[in-house]
PDB file of C-alpha atoms in Angstrom:
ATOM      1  CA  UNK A1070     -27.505 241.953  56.765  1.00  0.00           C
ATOM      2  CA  UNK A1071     -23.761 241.509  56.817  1.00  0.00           C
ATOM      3  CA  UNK A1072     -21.959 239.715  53.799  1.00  0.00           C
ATOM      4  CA  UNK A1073     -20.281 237.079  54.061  1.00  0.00           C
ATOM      5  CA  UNK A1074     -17.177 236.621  52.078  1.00  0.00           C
ATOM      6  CA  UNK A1075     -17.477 232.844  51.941  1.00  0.00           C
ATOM      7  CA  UNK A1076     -20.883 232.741  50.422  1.00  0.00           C
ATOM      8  CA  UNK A1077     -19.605 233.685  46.876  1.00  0.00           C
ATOM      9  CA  UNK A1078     -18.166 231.351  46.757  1.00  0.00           C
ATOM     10  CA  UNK A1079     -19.854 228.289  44.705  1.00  0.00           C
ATOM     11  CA  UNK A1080     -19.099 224.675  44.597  1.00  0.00           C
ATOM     12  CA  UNK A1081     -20.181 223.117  41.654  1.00  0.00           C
ATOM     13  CA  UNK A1082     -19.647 219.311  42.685  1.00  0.00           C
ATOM     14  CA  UNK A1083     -19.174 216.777  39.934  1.00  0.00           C
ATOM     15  CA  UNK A1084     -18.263 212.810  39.599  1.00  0.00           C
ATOM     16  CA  UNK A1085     -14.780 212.956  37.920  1.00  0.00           C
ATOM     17  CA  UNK A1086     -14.376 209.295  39.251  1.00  0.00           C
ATOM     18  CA  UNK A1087     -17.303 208.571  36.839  1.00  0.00           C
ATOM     19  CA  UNK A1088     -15.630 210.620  33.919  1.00  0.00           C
ATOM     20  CA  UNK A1089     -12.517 209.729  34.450  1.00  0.00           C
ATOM     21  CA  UNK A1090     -13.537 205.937  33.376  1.00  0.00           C
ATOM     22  CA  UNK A1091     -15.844 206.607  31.186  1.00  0.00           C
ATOM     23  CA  UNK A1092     -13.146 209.300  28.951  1.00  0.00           C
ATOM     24  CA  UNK A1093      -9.558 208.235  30.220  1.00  0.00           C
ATOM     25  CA  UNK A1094      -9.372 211.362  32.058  1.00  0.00           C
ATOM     26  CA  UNK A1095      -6.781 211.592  34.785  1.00  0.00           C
ATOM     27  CA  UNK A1096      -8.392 212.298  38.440  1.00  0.00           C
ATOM     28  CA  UNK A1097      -8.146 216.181  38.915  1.00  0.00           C
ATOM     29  CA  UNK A1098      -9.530 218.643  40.819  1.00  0.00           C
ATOM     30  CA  UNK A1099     -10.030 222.021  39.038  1.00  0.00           C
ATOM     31  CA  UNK A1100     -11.055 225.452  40.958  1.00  0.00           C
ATOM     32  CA  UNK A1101     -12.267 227.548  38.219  1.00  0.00           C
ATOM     33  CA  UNK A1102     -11.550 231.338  39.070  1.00  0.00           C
ATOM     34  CA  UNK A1103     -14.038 233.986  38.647  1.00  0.00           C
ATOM     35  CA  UNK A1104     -11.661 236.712  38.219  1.00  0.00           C
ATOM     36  CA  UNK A1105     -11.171 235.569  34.576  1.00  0.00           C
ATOM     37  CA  UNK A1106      -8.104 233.820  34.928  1.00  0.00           C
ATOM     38  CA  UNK A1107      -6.917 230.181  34.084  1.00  0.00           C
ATOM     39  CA  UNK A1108      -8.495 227.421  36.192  1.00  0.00           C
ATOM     40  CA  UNK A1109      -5.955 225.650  38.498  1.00  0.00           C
ATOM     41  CA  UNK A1110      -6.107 222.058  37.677  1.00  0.00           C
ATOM     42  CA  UNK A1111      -4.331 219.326  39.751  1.00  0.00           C
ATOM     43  CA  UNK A1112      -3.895 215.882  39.457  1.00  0.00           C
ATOM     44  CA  UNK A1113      -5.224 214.221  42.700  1.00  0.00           C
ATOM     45  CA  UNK A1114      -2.859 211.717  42.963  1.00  0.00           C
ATOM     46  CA  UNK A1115      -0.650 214.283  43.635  1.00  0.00           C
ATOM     47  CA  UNK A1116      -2.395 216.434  46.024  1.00  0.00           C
ATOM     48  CA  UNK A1117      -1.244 215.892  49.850  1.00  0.00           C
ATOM     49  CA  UNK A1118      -3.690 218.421  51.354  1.00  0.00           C
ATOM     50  CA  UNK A1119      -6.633 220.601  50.603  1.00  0.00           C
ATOM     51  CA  UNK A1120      -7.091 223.216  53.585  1.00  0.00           C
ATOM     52  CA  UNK A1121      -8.937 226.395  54.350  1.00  0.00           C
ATOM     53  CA  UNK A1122      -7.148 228.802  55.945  1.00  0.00           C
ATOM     54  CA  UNK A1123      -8.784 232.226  56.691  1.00  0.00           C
ATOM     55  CA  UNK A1124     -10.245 233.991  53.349  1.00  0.00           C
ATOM     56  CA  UNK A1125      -7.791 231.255  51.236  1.00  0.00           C
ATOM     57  CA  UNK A1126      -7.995 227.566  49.955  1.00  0.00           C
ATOM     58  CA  UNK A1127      -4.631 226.156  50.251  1.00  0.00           C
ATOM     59  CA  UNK A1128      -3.781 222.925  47.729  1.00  0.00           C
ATOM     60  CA  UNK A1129      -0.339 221.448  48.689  1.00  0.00           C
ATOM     61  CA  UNK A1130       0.797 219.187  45.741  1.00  0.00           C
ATOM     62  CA  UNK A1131       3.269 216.509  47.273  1.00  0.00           C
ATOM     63  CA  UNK A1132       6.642 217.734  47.077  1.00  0.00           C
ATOM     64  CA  UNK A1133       5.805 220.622  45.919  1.00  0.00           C
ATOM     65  CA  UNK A1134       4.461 224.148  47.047  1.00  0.00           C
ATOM     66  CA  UNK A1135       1.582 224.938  48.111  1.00  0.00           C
ATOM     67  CA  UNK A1136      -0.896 226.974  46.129  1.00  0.00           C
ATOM     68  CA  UNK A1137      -2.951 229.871  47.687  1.00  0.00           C
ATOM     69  CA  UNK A1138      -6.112 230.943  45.886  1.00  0.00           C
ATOM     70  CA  UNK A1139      -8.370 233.684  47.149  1.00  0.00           C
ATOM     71  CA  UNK A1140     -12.200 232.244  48.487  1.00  0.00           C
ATOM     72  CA  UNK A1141     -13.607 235.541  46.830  1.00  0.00           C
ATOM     73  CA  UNK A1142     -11.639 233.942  43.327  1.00  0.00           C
ATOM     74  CA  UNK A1143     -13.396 231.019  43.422  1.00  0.00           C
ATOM     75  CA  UNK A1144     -16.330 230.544  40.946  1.00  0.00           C
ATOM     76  CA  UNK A1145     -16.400 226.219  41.343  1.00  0.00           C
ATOM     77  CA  UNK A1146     -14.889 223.529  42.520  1.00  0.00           C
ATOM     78  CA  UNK A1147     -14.762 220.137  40.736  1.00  0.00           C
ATOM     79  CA  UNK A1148     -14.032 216.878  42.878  1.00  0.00           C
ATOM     80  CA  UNK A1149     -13.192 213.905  42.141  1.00  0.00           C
ATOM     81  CA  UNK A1150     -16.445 211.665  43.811  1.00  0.00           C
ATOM     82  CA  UNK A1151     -19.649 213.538  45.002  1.00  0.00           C
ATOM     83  CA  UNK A1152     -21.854 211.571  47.647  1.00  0.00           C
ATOM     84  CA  UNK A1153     -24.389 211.906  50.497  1.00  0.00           C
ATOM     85  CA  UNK A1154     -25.786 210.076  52.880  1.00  0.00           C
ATOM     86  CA  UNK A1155     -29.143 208.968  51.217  1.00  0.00           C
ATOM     87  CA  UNK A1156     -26.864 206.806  49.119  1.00  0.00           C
ATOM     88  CA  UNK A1157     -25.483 203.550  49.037  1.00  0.00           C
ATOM     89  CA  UNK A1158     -23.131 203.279  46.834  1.00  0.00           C
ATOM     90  CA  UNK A1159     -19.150 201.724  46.444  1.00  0.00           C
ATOM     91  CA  UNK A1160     -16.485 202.989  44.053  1.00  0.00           C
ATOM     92  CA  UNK A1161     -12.500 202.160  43.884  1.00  0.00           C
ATOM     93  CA  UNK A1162     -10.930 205.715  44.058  1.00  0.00           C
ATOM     94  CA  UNK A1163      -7.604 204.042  43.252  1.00  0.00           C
ATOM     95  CA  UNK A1164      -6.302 200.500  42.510  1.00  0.00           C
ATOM     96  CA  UNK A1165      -5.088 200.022  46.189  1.00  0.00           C
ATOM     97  CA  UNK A1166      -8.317 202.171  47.509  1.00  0.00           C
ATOM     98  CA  UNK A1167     -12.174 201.597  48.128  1.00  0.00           C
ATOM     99  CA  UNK A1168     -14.378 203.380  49.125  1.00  0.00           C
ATOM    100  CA  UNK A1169     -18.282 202.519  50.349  1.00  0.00           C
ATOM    101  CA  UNK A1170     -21.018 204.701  51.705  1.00  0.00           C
ATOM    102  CA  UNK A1171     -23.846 203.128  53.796  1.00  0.00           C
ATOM    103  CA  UNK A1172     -25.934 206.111  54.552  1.00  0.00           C
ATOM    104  CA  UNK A1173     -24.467 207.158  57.464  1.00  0.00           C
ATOM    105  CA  UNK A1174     -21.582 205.084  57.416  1.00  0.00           C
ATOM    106  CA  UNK A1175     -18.656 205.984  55.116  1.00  0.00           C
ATOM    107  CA  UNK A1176     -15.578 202.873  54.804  1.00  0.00           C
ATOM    108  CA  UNK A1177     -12.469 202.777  53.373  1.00  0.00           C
ATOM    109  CA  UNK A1178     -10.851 199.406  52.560  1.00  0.00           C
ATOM    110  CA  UNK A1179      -7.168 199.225  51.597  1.00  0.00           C
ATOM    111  CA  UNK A1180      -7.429 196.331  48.951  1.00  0.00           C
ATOM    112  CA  UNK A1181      -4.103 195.107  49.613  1.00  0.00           C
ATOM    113  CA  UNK A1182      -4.540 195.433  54.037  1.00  0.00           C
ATOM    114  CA  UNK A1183      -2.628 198.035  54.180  1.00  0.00           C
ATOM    115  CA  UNK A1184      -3.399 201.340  56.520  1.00  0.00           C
ATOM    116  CA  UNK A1185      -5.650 203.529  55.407  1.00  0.00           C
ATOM    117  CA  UNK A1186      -6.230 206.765  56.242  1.00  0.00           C
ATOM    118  CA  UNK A1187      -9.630 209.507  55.925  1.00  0.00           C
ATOM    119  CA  UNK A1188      -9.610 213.198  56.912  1.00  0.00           C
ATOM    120  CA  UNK A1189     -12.801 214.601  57.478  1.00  0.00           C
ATOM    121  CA  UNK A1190     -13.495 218.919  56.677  1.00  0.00           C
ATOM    122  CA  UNK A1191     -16.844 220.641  57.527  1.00  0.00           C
ATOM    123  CA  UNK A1192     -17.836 223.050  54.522  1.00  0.00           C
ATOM    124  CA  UNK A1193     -15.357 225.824  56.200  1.00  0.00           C
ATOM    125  CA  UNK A1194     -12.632 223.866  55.622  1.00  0.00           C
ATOM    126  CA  UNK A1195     -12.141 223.290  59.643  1.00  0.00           C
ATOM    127  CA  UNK A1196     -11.021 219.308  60.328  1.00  0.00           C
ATOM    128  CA  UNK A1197     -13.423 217.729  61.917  1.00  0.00           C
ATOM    129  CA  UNK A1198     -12.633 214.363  62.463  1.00  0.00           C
ATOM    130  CA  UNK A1199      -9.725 211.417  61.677  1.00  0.00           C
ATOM    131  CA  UNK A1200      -9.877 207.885  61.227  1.00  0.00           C
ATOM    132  CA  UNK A1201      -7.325 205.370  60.628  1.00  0.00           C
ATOM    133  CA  UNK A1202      -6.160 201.713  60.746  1.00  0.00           C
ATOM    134  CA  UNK A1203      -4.906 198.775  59.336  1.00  0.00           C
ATOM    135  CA  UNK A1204      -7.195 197.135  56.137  1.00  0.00           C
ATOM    136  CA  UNK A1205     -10.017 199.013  57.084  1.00  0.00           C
ATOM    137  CA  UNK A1206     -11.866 202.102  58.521  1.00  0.00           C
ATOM    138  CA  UNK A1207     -15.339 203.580  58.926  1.00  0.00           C
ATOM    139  CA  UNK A1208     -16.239 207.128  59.824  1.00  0.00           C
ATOM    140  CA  UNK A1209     -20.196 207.768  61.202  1.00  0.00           C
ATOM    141  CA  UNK A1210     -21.987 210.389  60.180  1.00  0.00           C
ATOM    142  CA  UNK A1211     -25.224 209.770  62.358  1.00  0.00           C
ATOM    143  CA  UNK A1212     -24.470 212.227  64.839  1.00  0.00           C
ATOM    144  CA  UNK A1213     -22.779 215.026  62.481  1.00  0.00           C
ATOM    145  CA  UNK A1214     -24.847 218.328  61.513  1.00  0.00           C
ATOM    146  CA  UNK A1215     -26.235 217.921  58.407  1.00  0.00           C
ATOM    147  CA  UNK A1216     -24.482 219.828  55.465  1.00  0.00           C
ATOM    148  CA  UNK A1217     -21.207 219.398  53.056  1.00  0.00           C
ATOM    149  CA  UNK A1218     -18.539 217.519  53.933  1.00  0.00           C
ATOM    150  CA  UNK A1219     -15.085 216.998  52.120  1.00  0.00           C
ATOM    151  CA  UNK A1220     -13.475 213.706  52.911  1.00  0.00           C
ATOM    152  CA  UNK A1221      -9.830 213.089  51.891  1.00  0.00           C
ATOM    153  CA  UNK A1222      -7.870 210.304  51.526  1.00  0.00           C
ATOM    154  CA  UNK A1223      -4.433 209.263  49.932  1.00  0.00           C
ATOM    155  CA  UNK A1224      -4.767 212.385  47.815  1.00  0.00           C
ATOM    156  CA  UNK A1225      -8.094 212.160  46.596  1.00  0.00           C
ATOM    157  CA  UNK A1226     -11.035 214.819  47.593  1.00  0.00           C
ATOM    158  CA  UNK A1227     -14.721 214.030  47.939  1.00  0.00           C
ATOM    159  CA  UNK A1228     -17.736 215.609  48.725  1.00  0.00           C
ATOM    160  CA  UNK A1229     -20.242 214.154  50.970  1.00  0.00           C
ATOM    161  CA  UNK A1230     -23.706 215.299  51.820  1.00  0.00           C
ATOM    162  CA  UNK A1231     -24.584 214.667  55.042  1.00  0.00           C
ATOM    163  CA  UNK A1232     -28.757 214.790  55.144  1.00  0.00           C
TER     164      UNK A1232
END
């Protein structure tokens, strides 16, 4: 059976959104190495881009470089909302920002009517959708495989579960 590099790597998948209210902490995403090393922790507001790129995960901070880190390196991954699709559920990922999941159905609503903007990545870190617009904007899963998703949007990273 050949190996594949990819599947050592583990994504441990937590709420940060939740913690982060609940103990003040600032929204970060943390990739916790299993070479020994330090973790690399970033604040998501601050994140532009989280891509997949061959064996590497990319994390481009805005305005500043981007970091490579090695798939085999990678222990876990912490986000900062974890979802799926048997869920309903709403949370504001920032003041200007909401988010809703309707099964399916995943919305964005700029509080203030401004654009908004969500990336969609398949578990491989390939982009596999887009949606924008102005106030508002849906992406629908119904027709998607099922498995892991990570959804971006002005700088925050979630994980969604398609079922």
């Amino acid at each position: 059976m050949k190996k594949n590099p990819n599947a050592r790597m583990v994504l441990t998948l937590a709420s940060m959104a939740i913690a982060s209210a609940a103990f003040g902490y600032p929204d970060d995403i943390v990739v916790h190495k299993s070479n020994g090393s330090s973790p690399f922790k970033t604040e998501l507001s601050k994140t532009s881009r989280i891509t997949f790129q061959g064996s590497s995960m990319m994390i481009k901070e805005a305005g500043g470089p981007a970091v490579s880190i090695p798939l085999r390196d990678i222990d876990r991954i912490v986000f900062d909302l974890s979802t799926s699709s048997s869920e309903e559920m709403e949370s504001n990922l920032t003041e200007e920002l909401k988010f809703i999941v309707e099964r399916k159905k995943v919305k964005l609503i700029s509080v203030s009517g401004g654009d908004v903007e969500l990336f969609v990545f398949d578990a491989a870190g390939h982009q596999v959708g887009a949606v924008s617009s102005k106030g508002e904007t849906e992406y629908d899963f119904t027709d998607k495989e099922a498995g892991v998703y990570i959804l971006t949007s002005a700088g925050k990273s979630i994980k969604y579960l398609n079922k």
